[in-house]
CSV table of C-alpha atoms and ligand atoms in Angstrom, one decimal:
chain,number,residue,atom,x,y,z
A,1,MET,CA,37.3,-20.3,-12.7
A,2,GLU,CA,38.1,-17.0,-11.1
A,3,ALA,CA,34.7,-14.3,-10.2
A,4,ALA,CA,35.2,-11.7,-12.6
A,5,ALA,CA,36.3,-8.9,-10.8
A,6,GLY,CA,33.0,-7.0,-10.9
A,7,GLY,CA,30.5,-9.4,-10.6
A,8,VAL,CA,28.1,-10.8,-13.1
A,9,ASP,CA,25.1,-9.0,-14.6
A,10,ASP,CA,23.4,-12.3,-14.9
A,11,MET,CA,23.6,-14.3,-12.0
A,12,THR,CA,23.0,-18.0,-13.9
A,13,LYS,CA,27.0,-16.9,-15.3
A,14,LEU,CA,27.9,-18.0,-12.0
A,15,SER,CA,30.0,-21.3,-11.6
A,16,TYR,CA,28.4,-22.0,-8.2
A,17,LEU,CA,24.3,-20.6,-8.1
A,18,HIS,CA,24.1,-21.3,-4.4
A,19,GLU,CA,23.6,-18.4,-1.0
A,20,PRO,CA,26.9,-16.9,-0.3
A,21,GLY,CA,27.7,-16.7,-3.8
A,22,VAL,CA,24.3,-15.0,-5.1
A,23,LEU,CA,24.9,-12.9,-1.8
A,24,GLN,CA,28.5,-11.7,-2.8
A,25,ASN,CA,27.7,-11.7,-6.3
A,26,LEU,CA,25.0,-9.1,-5.2
A,27,ALA,CA,27.3,-7.3,-3.0
A,28,THR,CA,30.3,-6.9,-5.5
A,29,ARG,CA,27.4,-4.8,-8.0
A,30,TYR,CA,26.0,-2.9,-5.1
A,31,GLU,CA,29.8,-1.5,-4.7
A,32,LEU,CA,29.7,-0.4,-8.0
A,33,ASN,CA,26.1,0.8,-7.5
A,34,GLU,CA,25.3,-1.8,-10.1
A,35,ILE,CA,21.8,-1.9,-8.3
A,36,TYR,CA,20.2,-4.6,-10.9
A,37,THR,CA,21.2,-7.8,-11.4
A,38,TYR,CA,19.1,-11.1,-13.9
A,39,THR,CA,18.5,-14.4,-12.7
A,40,GLY,CA,17.1,-15.7,-15.8
A,41,ASN,CA,14.4,-13.2,-16.9
A,42,ILE,CA,14.1,-11.8,-13.2
A,43,LEU,CA,15.2,-9.0,-12.1
A,44,ILE,CA,16.7,-8.1,-9.0
A,45,ALA,CA,17.2,-4.8,-7.6
A,46,VAL,CA,18.8,-3.7,-4.4
A,47,ASN,CA,17.4,-0.5,-2.7
A,48,PRO,CA,20.5,2.1,-3.4
A,49,PHE,CA,19.3,4.5,-0.5
A,50,GLN,CA,20.2,7.6,-2.9
A,51,ARG,CA,19.1,9.1,-5.7
A,52,LEU,CA,20.5,7.7,-9.0
A,53,GLN,CA,19.4,10.0,-11.6
A,54,HIS,CA,21.6,8.7,-14.2
A,55,LEU,CA,19.5,5.2,-14.5
A,56,TYR,CA,16.2,6.9,-14.9
A,57,ASP,CA,16.6,10.5,-17.4
A,58,SER,CA,15.6,10.5,-21.3
A,59,HIS,CA,18.7,9.1,-22.2
A,60,MET,CA,18.4,5.5,-20.5
A,61,MET,CA,14.7,5.0,-21.9
A,62,GLN,CA,15.9,6.0,-25.1
A,63,GLN,CA,18.3,3.7,-24.9
A,64,TYR,CA,16.2,0.6,-23.5
A,65,LYS,CA,13.0,1.0,-26.0
A,66,GLY,CA,13.7,-1.8,-28.3
A,67,ALA,CA,16.7,-3.1,-27.5
A,68,PRO,CA,16.8,-7.1,-26.8
A,69,PHE,CA,16.8,-8.4,-23.5
A,70,GLY,CA,20.0,-9.1,-21.7
A,71,GLU,CA,21.9,-6.9,-24.3
A,72,LEU,CA,22.4,-4.1,-22.3
A,73,SER,CA,22.8,-3.7,-18.8
A,74,PRO,CA,20.4,-5.6,-16.5
A,75,HIS,CA,17.9,-2.3,-15.4
A,76,VAL,CA,13.7,-1.9,-14.5
A,77,PHE,CA,13.1,-0.5,-18.3
A,78,ALA,CA,14.4,-3.7,-19.3
A,79,VAL,CA,11.8,-5.4,-17.8
A,80,ALA,CA,8.5,-3.2,-18.5
A,81,ASP,CA,10.0,-3.4,-22.4
A,82,VAL,CA,9.5,-7.0,-22.6
A,83,ALA,CA,6.3,-7.5,-21.0
A,84,TYR,CA,5.6,-4.0,-23.8
A,85,ARG,CA,6.9,-5.9,-26.5
A,86,ALA,CA,5.4,-9.3,-26.1
A,87,MET,CA,2.2,-7.2,-25.6
A,88,ILE,CA,2.2,-5.9,-29.3
A,89,HIS,CA,3.7,-8.5,-30.7
A,90,GLU,CA,1.6,-11.7,-29.4
A,91,GLY,CA,-1.2,-9.6,-28.3
A,92,ARG,CA,-1.6,-10.3,-25.1
A,93,SER,CA,-1.4,-9.1,-21.5
A,94,ASN,CA,1.3,-9.2,-19.2
A,95,SER,CA,1.4,-9.1,-15.5
A,96,ILE,CA,4.6,-7.4,-13.4
A,97,LEU,CA,4.8,-8.6,-9.9
A,98,VAL,CA,7.5,-6.7,-7.6
A,99,SER,CA,8.2,-8.4,-4.4
A,100,GLY,CA,10.1,-7.5,-1.7
A,101,GLU,CA,10.3,-6.8,1.6
A,102,SER,CA,8.7,-3.6,3.6
A,103,GLY,CA,11.1,-0.8,2.6
A,104,ALA,CA,13.3,-3.0,-0.4
A,105,GLY,CA,12.2,-0.5,-2.9
A,106,LYS,CA,8.7,-2.4,-4.8
A,107,THR,CA,6.9,1.0,-5.4
A,108,GLU,CA,9.8,3.3,-6.7
A,109,THR,CA,10.1,0.3,-9.0
A,110,THR,CA,7.0,0.4,-9.7
A,111,LYS,CA,6.8,4.0,-10.6
A,112,MET,CA,10.1,3.5,-12.8
A,113,LEU,CA,8.0,1.0,-14.2
A,114,MET,CA,5.0,2.8,-14.5
A,115,GLN,CA,7.3,5.9,-15.7
A,116,TYR,CA,8.9,3.5,-18.5
A,117,LEU,CA,5.5,2.3,-19.8
A,118,ALA,CA,4.3,6.5,-19.8
A,119,TYR,CA,6.8,6.7,-22.3
A,120,LEU,CA,6.6,3.9,-24.5
A,121,GLY,CA,2.6,4.4,-24.8
A,122,GLY,CA,2.4,8.3,-24.2
A,123,ARG,CA,0.6,10.5,-26.6
A,124,ALA,CA,2.5,13.2,-28.4
A,125,ALA,CA,1.4,16.5,-25.3
A,126,THR,CA,-1.9,17.7,-26.6
A,127,GLU,CA,-4.1,20.2,-24.6
A,128,GLY,CA,-4.9,19.3,-21.2
A,129,ARG,CA,-4.1,16.4,-19.0
A,130,THR,CA,-2.9,13.0,-20.8
A,131,VAL,CA,-3.9,9.3,-19.5
A,132,GLU,CA,-0.3,8.7,-18.6
A,133,GLN,CA,-0.1,12.0,-16.8
A,134,GLN,CA,-2.7,10.9,-14.5
A,135,VAL,CA,-1.7,8.0,-14.3
A,136,LEU,CA,2.0,8.6,-13.0
A,137,GLU,CA,0.2,11.3,-10.7
A,138,SER,CA,-1.8,9.4,-8.9
A,139,ASN,CA,0.9,8.2,-7.1
A,140,PRO,CA,1.0,10.9,-4.9
A,141,VAL,CA,-2.6,11.1,-4.0
A,142,LEU,CA,-2.3,7.8,-3.1
A,143,GLU,CA,0.9,7.8,-1.0
A,144,ALA,CA,-1.0,10.5,0.7
A,145,PHE,CA,-3.7,8.7,2.2
A,146,GLY,CA,-1.8,5.0,1.8
A,147,ASN,CA,1.6,5.5,2.9
A,148,ALA,CA,3.0,6.0,6.3
A,149,LYS,CA,5.8,5.7,8.2
A,150,THR,CA,6.9,2.7,10.2
A,151,VAL,CA,10.3,1.2,11.9
A,152,ARG,CA,11.4,0.3,8.4
A,153,ASN,CA,10.4,2.5,6.0
A,154,ASN,CA,9.8,6.6,6.2
A,155,ASN,CA,6.9,6.2,3.1
A,156,SER,CA,5.7,2.7,3.8
A,157,SER,CA,2.4,1.9,1.7
A,158,ARG,CA,-0.1,0.6,3.9
A,159,PHE,CA,-2.7,-0.7,1.4
A,160,GLY,CA,-1.6,-3.3,-2.0
A,161,LYS,CA,-2.1,-1.9,-5.2
A,162,PHE,CA,-2.5,-3.6,-8.9
A,163,VAL,CA,-2.3,-1.0,-11.1
A,164,GLU,CA,-3.7,-1.8,-14.5
A,165,ILE,CA,-2.1,0.1,-17.7
A,166,GLN,CA,-4.4,-0.7,-20.5
A,167,PHE,CA,-3.0,0.0,-24.4
A,168,ASP,CA,-5.0,0.2,-27.9
A,169,LYS,CA,-4.7,-1.3,-31.1
A,170,HIS,CA,-2.0,0.8,-31.9
A,171,GLY,CA,0.1,0.3,-28.1
A,172,ARG,CA,-0.8,3.5,-26.9
A,173,ILE,CA,-2.1,4.2,-23.5
A,174,SER,CA,-6.0,4.9,-23.5
A,175,GLY,CA,-6.8,4.1,-19.9
A,176,ALA,CA,-5.4,3.0,-16.3
A,177,ALA,CA,-7.4,1.6,-14.0
A,178,VAL,CA,-5.9,1.1,-9.9
A,179,ARG,CA,-7.0,-1.6,-8.2
A,180,THR,CA,-6.5,-1.5,-4.2
A,181,TYR,CA,-6.3,-4.4,-1.0
A,182,LEU,CA,-6.6,-4.4,2.3
A,183,LEU,CA,-5.7,-0.8,3.6
A,184,GLU,CA,-4.3,-1.0,7.3
A,185,ARG,CA,-7.7,0.7,9.1
A,186,SER,CA,-6.2,0.5,12.4
A,187,ARG,CA,-3.4,2.4,11.7
A,188,VAL,CA,-6.1,5.6,11.9
A,189,CYS,CA,-6.5,4.9,15.4
A,190,GLN,CA,-3.5,3.4,16.5
A,191,ILE,CA,0.4,4.0,16.3
A,192,SER,CA,3.4,3.3,18.2
A,193,ASP,CA,6.6,5.2,18.4
A,194,PRO,CA,8.4,6.3,16.6
A,195,GLU,CA,6.5,5.5,13.3
A,196,ARG,CA,3.9,7.7,12.0
A,197,ASN,CA,0.1,8.1,11.0
A,198,TYR,CA,-1.2,8.3,7.6
A,199,HIS,CA,1.0,11.0,5.8
A,200,CYS,CA,-2.3,13.4,4.7
A,201,PHE,CA,-3.2,13.9,8.4
A,202,TYR,CA,0.4,15.9,9.2
A,203,LEU,CA,0.3,17.5,5.2
A,204,LEU,CA,-2.7,19.1,6.6
A,205,CYS,CA,-2.1,20.6,9.7
A,206,ALA,CA,1.1,21.8,8.0
A,207,ALA,CA,-1.2,23.5,5.1
A,208,PRO,CA,-1.7,27.3,5.1
A,209,GLN,CA,-3.0,29.6,7.8
A,210,GLU,CA,-6.0,30.2,6.0
A,211,GLU,CA,-6.9,26.1,5.8
A,212,LEU,CA,-6.3,25.4,9.4
A,213,ASP,CA,-8.8,28.4,10.3
A,214,LYS,CA,-11.1,26.7,7.8
A,215,TYR,CA,-10.9,22.6,9.4
A,216,LYS,CA,-10.1,24.7,13.2
A,217,LEU,CA,-7.0,22.9,13.2
A,218,GLU,CA,-3.8,22.8,15.6
A,219,ASN,CA,-0.7,21.6,15.8
A,220,PRO,CA,-0.5,17.9,15.0
A,221,ARG,CA,0.7,17.6,18.6
A,222,THR,CA,-2.9,18.4,19.6
A,223,TYR,CA,-4.6,15.2,18.3
A,224,HIS,CA,-5.1,12.2,20.2
A,225,TYR,CA,-4.7,10.3,17.0
A,226,LEU,CA,-1.4,11.7,16.4
A,227,ASN,CA,-0.2,12.0,20.0
A,228,LYS,CA,0.3,8.5,20.7
A,229,SER,CA,3.6,8.8,18.6
A,230,ASN,CA,6.8,11.3,19.2
A,231,CYS,CA,7.5,11.0,15.2
A,232,TYR,CA,5.8,13.9,13.5
A,233,ASP,CA,8.3,14.9,11.1
A,234,LEU,CA,10.0,13.2,8.1
A,235,VAL,CA,13.2,14.1,8.1
A,236,GLY,CA,14.4,16.2,4.6
A,237,VAL,CA,10.6,16.8,4.2
A,238,SER,CA,8.5,18.7,4.5
A,239,ASP,CA,4.7,18.4,5.5
A,240,ALA,CA,4.1,22.1,4.2
A,241,ARG,CA,5.7,21.6,0.4
A,242,GLU,CA,4.2,18.1,0.5
A,243,TYR,CA,0.7,19.7,1.3
A,244,LEU,CA,0.8,21.3,-2.1
A,245,ALA,CA,2.5,19.2,-4.0
A,246,THR,CA,-0.8,16.6,-3.1
A,247,ARG,CA,-3.1,19.7,-3.9
A,248,ARG,CA,-1.4,20.1,-7.7
A,249,ALA,CA,-1.5,16.0,-8.4
A,250,MET,CA,-5.2,16.4,-7.1
A,251,ASP,CA,-5.8,18.9,-9.7
A,252,ILE,CA,-4.3,16.7,-12.5
A,253,VAL,CA,-5.9,13.4,-11.5
A,254,GLY,CA,-9.3,14.9,-12.0
A,255,ILE,CA,-9.8,16.0,-8.3
A,256,SER,CA,-12.4,19.2,-8.5
A,257,THR,CA,-11.2,22.3,-6.2
A,258,GLN,CA,-14.7,21.8,-4.1
A,259,GLU,CA,-14.2,18.1,-3.9
A,260,GLN,CA,-10.6,18.1,-2.0
A,261,ASP,CA,-12.1,20.6,0.1
A,262,ALA,CA,-14.8,17.4,1.0
A,263,ILE,CA,-11.7,15.5,1.1
A,264,PHE,CA,-10.0,17.1,3.9
A,265,ARG,CA,-13.1,18.3,5.8
A,266,VAL,CA,-13.0,14.5,6.4
A,267,VAL,CA,-9.3,14.4,7.6
A,268,ALA,CA,-9.7,17.3,10.0
A,269,ALA,CA,-13.0,15.6,11.3
A,270,ILE,CA,-11.2,12.2,11.9
A,271,LEU,CA,-8.4,14.2,13.1
A,272,HIS,CA,-11.2,16.2,15.8
A,273,ILE,CA,-13.4,12.9,16.6
A,274,GLY,CA,-10.5,11.5,18.3
A,275,ASN,CA,-10.3,13.8,20.5
A,276,ILE,CA,-14.0,13.7,21.6
A,277,GLU,CA,-13.6,11.9,25.3
A,278,PHE,CA,-16.5,10.6,27.4
A,279,ALA,CA,-17.4,10.5,30.9
A,280,LYS,CA,-19.9,8.4,32.6
A,281,GLY,CA,-23.5,8.9,32.2
A,282,LYS,CA,-26.4,9.4,34.8
A,283,GLU,CA,-27.7,6.4,33.8
A,284,VAL,CA,-26.0,3.0,34.1
A,285,ASP,CA,-24.0,2.1,31.7
A,286,SER,CA,-24.2,5.7,29.8
A,287,SER,CA,-21.8,7.8,28.8
A,288,VAL,CA,-21.7,11.1,28.9
A,289,LEU,CA,-19.7,13.7,26.5
A,290,LYS,CA,-16.4,14.5,29.2
A,291,ASP,CA,-16.0,18.2,28.9
A,292,ASP,CA,-16.3,21.6,26.8
A,293,LYS,CA,-13.4,20.4,24.7
A,294,SER,CA,-14.6,17.1,23.7
A,295,LYS,CA,-17.6,18.9,23.2
A,296,PHE,CA,-16.0,21.4,20.9
A,297,HIS,CA,-14.5,18.5,19.1
A,298,LEU,CA,-17.6,16.6,18.8
A,299,GLU,CA,-19.3,20.1,17.2
A,300,THR,CA,-16.2,20.6,15.2
A,301,ALA,CA,-16.5,17.0,13.7
A,302,ALA,CA,-20.0,17.3,12.9
A,303,GLU,CA,-19.7,20.7,11.4
A,304,LEU,CA,-17.3,19.4,9.0
A,305,LEU,CA,-19.3,16.8,7.8
A,306,MET,CA,-22.3,18.0,7.7
A,307,CYS,CA,-24.4,16.8,9.9
A,308,ASP,CA,-26.2,17.3,13.0
A,309,PRO,CA,-24.4,17.2,16.4
A,310,GLY,CA,-26.7,15.6,18.3
A,311,ALA,CA,-27.7,12.5,16.1
A,312,PHE,CA,-24.0,12.3,16.4
A,313,THR,CA,-23.1,12.1,20.0
A,314,ASP,CA,-26.2,9.8,19.6
A,315,ALA,CA,-24.5,7.5,17.3
A,316,LEU,CA,-21.3,7.3,19.1
A,317,CYS,CA,-22.6,7.1,22.5
A,318,LYS,CA,-25.3,4.1,21.6
A,319,ARG,CA,-25.9,1.1,20.0
A,320,VAL,CA,-28.5,0.2,17.7
A,321,MET,CA,-29.6,-3.2,17.0
A,322,VAL,CA,-32.0,-3.8,14.2
A,323,THR,CA,-34.8,-7.6,15.6
A,324,PRO,CA,-37.1,-8.1,12.9
A,325,GLU,CA,-39.9,-6.6,15.6
A,326,GLU,CA,-38.2,-3.8,16.8
A,327,VAL,CA,-35.3,-1.2,17.1
A,328,ILE,CA,-33.4,-1.7,20.2
A,329,LYS,CA,-31.4,1.8,21.3
A,330,ARG,CA,-29.0,1.3,24.0
A,331,SER,CA,-26.0,3.1,26.0
A,332,LEU,CA,-22.6,2.7,26.0
A,333,ASP,CA,-20.4,2.8,28.9
A,334,PRO,CA,-17.5,5.4,28.0
A,335,TYR,CA,-15.1,2.7,27.8
A,336,SER,CA,-17.6,1.0,24.7
A,337,ALA,CA,-18.2,4.8,23.7
A,338,THR,CA,-14.8,5.3,22.9
A,339,ILE,CA,-14.2,1.6,20.8
A,340,SER,CA,-17.2,3.3,18.3
A,341,ARG,CA,-16.0,6.6,18.4
A,342,ASP,CA,-12.9,5.2,16.7
A,343,GLY,CA,-14.4,2.2,14.6
A,344,PHE,CA,-16.3,5.1,13.2
A,345,ALA,CA,-13.2,7.2,12.2
A,346,LYS,CA,-11.5,4.0,10.6
A,347,THR,CA,-14.4,3.5,9.1
A,348,ILE,CA,-14.8,7.0,7.0
A,349,TYR,CA,-10.9,7.1,6.7
A,350,SER,CA,-11.0,3.9,4.6
A,351,ARG,CA,-14.2,4.6,2.6
A,352,LEU,CA,-12.4,7.9,1.6
A,353,PHE,CA,-9.9,5.8,0.9
A,354,ASP,CA,-11.5,3.4,-1.9
A,355,TRP,CA,-13.8,7.1,-3.0
A,356,LEU,CA,-10.4,8.2,-3.7
A,357,VAL,CA,-9.5,5.3,-5.6
A,358,ASP,CA,-12.6,5.3,-7.3
A,359,LYS,CA,-11.9,9.1,-8.3
A,360,ILE,CA,-9.1,8.4,-9.2
A,361,ASN,CA,-10.5,5.9,-11.7
A,362,SER,CA,-12.7,7.0,-13.4
A,363,SER,CA,-11.1,10.6,-14.0
A,364,ILE,CA,-8.1,8.8,-15.7
A,365,GLY,CA,-11.2,6.5,-17.8
A,366,GLN,CA,-11.6,3.1,-18.6
A,367,ASP,CA,-10.6,1.6,-22.1
A,368,ALA,CA,-13.5,-0.4,-22.6
A,369,ASN,CA,-12.4,-1.5,-26.3
A,370,SER,CA,-8.2,-1.7,-24.7
A,371,LYS,CA,-6.8,-4.4,-26.6
A,372,CYS,CA,-4.3,-5.6,-24.5
A,373,LEU,CA,-3.2,-4.3,-20.8
A,374,ILE,CA,0.0,-4.6,-18.9
A,375,GLY,CA,-0.4,-4.9,-14.4
A,376,VAL,CA,1.8,-3.8,-12.3
A,377,LEU,CA,1.5,-5.4,-8.6
A,378,ASP,CA,2.9,-3.9,-5.7
A,379,ILE,CA,1.4,-5.1,-2.7
A,380,TYR,CA,3.2,-4.4,0.9
A,381,GLY,CA,6.6,-6.3,1.8
A,382,PHE,CA,6.6,-8.3,4.4
A,383,GLU,CA,7.2,-7.0,7.9
A,384,SER,CA,8.2,-8.4,11.6
A,385,PHE,CA,8.0,-6.1,14.2
A,386,LYS,CA,8.9,-6.6,18.1
A,387,SER,CA,5.2,-7.4,18.2
A,388,ASN,CA,2.7,-7.8,15.4
A,389,SER,CA,-0.9,-7.2,14.9
A,390,PHE,CA,-3.8,-8.8,12.7
A,391,GLU,CA,-2.9,-6.4,9.9
A,392,GLN,CA,1.2,-7.6,9.6
A,393,PHE,CA,-0.6,-11.4,9.6
A,394,CYS,CA,-2.7,-10.3,6.8
A,395,ILE,CA,0.7,-9.0,5.1
A,396,ASN,CA,2.6,-11.7,5.3
A,397,TYR,CA,0.1,-14.6,4.7
A,398,THR,CA,-0.3,-12.1,1.1
A,399,ASN,CA,4.0,-12.3,0.4
A,400,GLU,CA,4.0,-16.1,1.6
A,401,LYS,CA,0.7,-16.7,-1.7
A,402,LEU,CA,2.7,-14.7,-3.9
A,403,GLN,CA,6.1,-16.6,-3.0
A,404,GLN,CA,4.3,-19.7,-3.7
A,405,HIS,CA,3.1,-18.3,-7.1
A,406,PHE,CA,6.7,-17.2,-8.4
A,407,ASN,CA,7.7,-21.2,-6.5
A,408,GLN,CA,5.0,-22.5,-8.9
A,409,HIS,CA,6.6,-20.5,-12.1
A,410,VAL,CA,9.6,-20.9,-11.5
A,411,PHE,CA,10.8,-23.5,-10.2
A,412,LYS,CA,7.6,-26.4,-10.2
A,413,MET,CA,6.8,-25.6,-14.0
A,414,GLU,CA,10.4,-25.7,-15.0
A,415,GLN,CA,10.8,-29.0,-13.0
A,416,GLU,CA,7.8,-30.2,-14.9
A,417,GLU,CA,9.0,-29.3,-18.1
A,418,TYR,CA,12.3,-30.6,-18.4
A,419,THR,CA,10.9,-34.2,-17.0
A,420,LYS,CA,8.1,-34.0,-19.9
A,421,GLU,CA,11.2,-33.5,-22.0
A,422,GLN,CA,12.7,-36.4,-20.5
A,423,ILE,CA,16.1,-34.5,-20.1
A,424,ASP,CA,18.3,-35.0,-17.7
A,425,TRP,CA,17.9,-32.9,-14.7
A,426,SER,CA,18.7,-32.7,-11.0
A,427,TYR,CA,16.2,-31.4,-9.4
A,428,ILE,CA,17.3,-27.9,-7.4
A,429,GLU,CA,16.4,-27.8,-3.9
A,430,PHE,CA,14.4,-24.8,-3.0
A,431,VAL,CA,12.5,-24.1,0.0
A,432,ASP,CA,8.9,-24.8,-0.6
A,433,ASN,CA,6.4,-22.4,1.8
A,434,GLN,CA,3.4,-24.9,0.7
A,435,ASP,CA,3.6,-26.2,4.5
A,436,VAL,CA,3.0,-22.9,5.7
A,437,LEU,CA,0.1,-21.8,3.4
A,438,ASP,CA,-1.5,-25.2,4.8
A,439,LEU,CA,-1.2,-24.5,8.2
A,440,ILE,CA,-3.4,-21.4,7.1
A,441,GLU,CA,-5.7,-22.5,4.7
A,442,LYS,CA,-6.4,-25.8,5.7
A,443,ALA,CA,-6.2,-26.0,9.2
A,444,SER,CA,-8.6,-23.0,9.1
A,445,VAL,CA,-6.5,-20.0,11.0
A,446,MET,CA,-9.0,-17.7,9.4
A,447,LEU,CA,-11.8,-19.6,10.7
A,448,ILE,CA,-10.6,-19.8,14.4
A,449,TRP,CA,-9.6,-16.7,14.3
A,450,SER,CA,-13.5,-15.7,12.7
A,451,CYS,CA,-14.8,-17.7,15.7
A,452,CYS,CA,-12.8,-15.7,18.4
A,453,CYS,CA,-13.6,-12.2,16.7
A,454,ARG,CA,-17.3,-13.2,17.2
A,455,VAL,CA,-17.3,-14.0,20.4
A,456,GLN,CA,-15.0,-11.1,21.5
A,457,SER,CA,-16.7,-9.2,24.6
A,458,ASN,CA,-16.3,-5.8,26.1
A,459,THR,CA,-12.8,-6.1,27.9
A,460,SER,CA,-11.3,-6.6,24.3
A,461,GLN,CA,-10.3,-10.1,25.7
A,462,LEU,CA,-10.6,-12.6,23.1
A,463,VAL,CA,-12.4,-15.2,24.7
A,464,PRO,CA,-10.4,-18.7,24.1
A,465,ILE,CA,-12.3,-21.2,22.7
A,466,TRP,CA,-9.7,-22.7,20.8
A,467,PRO,CA,-9.7,-26.0,22.2
A,468,LYS,CA,-13.4,-26.5,21.5
A,469,LEU,CA,-12.2,-26.6,17.9
A,470,SER,CA,-10.5,-29.1,15.9
A,471,PHE,CA,-8.2,-29.0,13.2
A,472,THR,CA,-9.4,-30.3,9.6
B,1,ATP,N1,15.7,2.5,-7.4
B,1,ATP,C1,15.9,3.5,-6.4
B,1,ATP,N2,16.3,4.7,-5.9
B,1,ATP,C2,16.4,5.5,-4.9
B,1,ATP,N3,15.8,5.0,-3.9
B,1,ATP,C3,15.2,4.1,-3.8
B,1,ATP,C4,14.9,3.6,-4.8
B,1,ATP,N4,14.1,2.4,-3.6
B,1,ATP,C5,14.2,2.5,-3.1
B,1,ATP,N5,14.6,3.5,-2.7
B,1,ATP,C6,14.6,4.7,-1.4
B,1,ATP,O1,14.0,3.5,-0.4
B,1,ATP,C7,13.0,4.0,0.4
B,1,ATP,C8,11.7,2.7,0.3
B,1,ATP,O2,11.3,2.6,-1.3
B,1,ATP,P1,9.7,1.8,-1.3
B,1,ATP,O3,9.1,2.5,-0.4
B,1,ATP,O4,9.4,1.6,-2.7
B,1,ATP,O5,9.8,0.2,-0.7
B,1,ATP,P2,8.9,-0.5,-0.5
B,1,ATP,O6,9.1,-2.2,-0.8
B,1,ATP,O7,7.5,-0.4,-1.3
B,1,ATP,O8,7.8,-0.9,1.3
B,1,ATP,P3,7.0,-1.1,1.7
B,1,ATP,O9,6.4,-2.5,1.7
B,1,ATP,O10,7.2,-0.6,3.2
B,1,ATP,O11,5.8,-0.4,0.6
B,1,ATP,C9,12.3,5.2,-0.8
B,1,ATP,O12,11.5,6.0,-0.1
B,1,ATP,C10,14.0,5.8,-1.6
B,1,ATP,O13,14.3,6.5,-0.7
């Protein structure tokens, strides 16, 4: 049988279901701007890297509403529609897993899913902010603080996100919750060319002049946490406009003006903290502020964080150890004080992010009596750089886990079903990644790592204890 000229909209219709056939089919459809293709009930989306407005307008939403799955062209709305209808008719919650490597388009797809669910379960416009408006506007807020430019993606999510949209018995959105996982903390202090730090730092540096004066901020090139990379601007993005858009989104989500000011005070304080440098103190292994510039940044950070500058200096230059008998204060040398400074900056940033998520959740509100929910999982995608760190390990391990979950459902359970029903069936060969997971989980790679971290000396070298450990 000859292949259809425009490709097939469901891979299960291919005469030969093998990798070249699948890729050829996706490429053929992509040429025609058909970015969605089914494989049974799974939707494959190929990133178009251009706005295809006609695919997502209200007319499209109307068309997919209630249409039987497979009747219309493959679309992300069709997947959300099936999940919604199954929830209404069968009274059970559903989850949609969006998976793919970094830059594949997961976050954009998640936004379309949420927009469509808001369309299906939204209330008629009433006074004030609706739950669905708040859910949708939580995206730009979270992106400002949790997304950054990487080598692969100008707006890469540096955290995992599970959005739960709760519905009442009439199928109307009654609440929502955002659960986030594992923000990449290291980015706050460490970026490499041509990446950027979290968007919020650049947005704040592009704020109106009176705000810059308030936070004593200057050009982003001035700040140590930003100038390790030469990339400050994103093509086609105005940080000044994004700053105002983020402020507006915060208003809609229910973050008050005072709270917004407190949030940006923390962001500004982190930039000042990064510019505090230390020099050797008079006592052995002690440190002091290097110069007047460092003093200015420390005092400004203390003022923004509303804490005492003396106590703040002590917190950075000394280590406090609490034993059952006494509290021991030990001075830190300049190198250790710098590590302590960076640790402090990372901790307050990740606490700020967690606070934001909590705030968004409490403003949107949870429905304790919700009948069912639809969850959308958008996790950071697989990534492999020239030099990979612990963050890439965690991100890729999460992706392997999700891949195994996918394998379980799509292949293993299907095969078990056929075997149970005694259907003659030739087993599909698929790459099972269980061995990768076994290596990490059963061979206790995490345990070895944890031991290495615990014995870390202040020379930043991991003490090689590998030979002493045996694999279980
Ligand atoms: N459906 C789409 N329509 C238009 N542009 C898209 C679409 N999907 C993705 N893009 C473009 O690709 C970019 C990367 O997509 P996205 O941020 O969703 O990737 P991701 O898979 O979430 O990556 P990461 O894992 O790094 O967060 C977007 O900023 C957007 O420019």
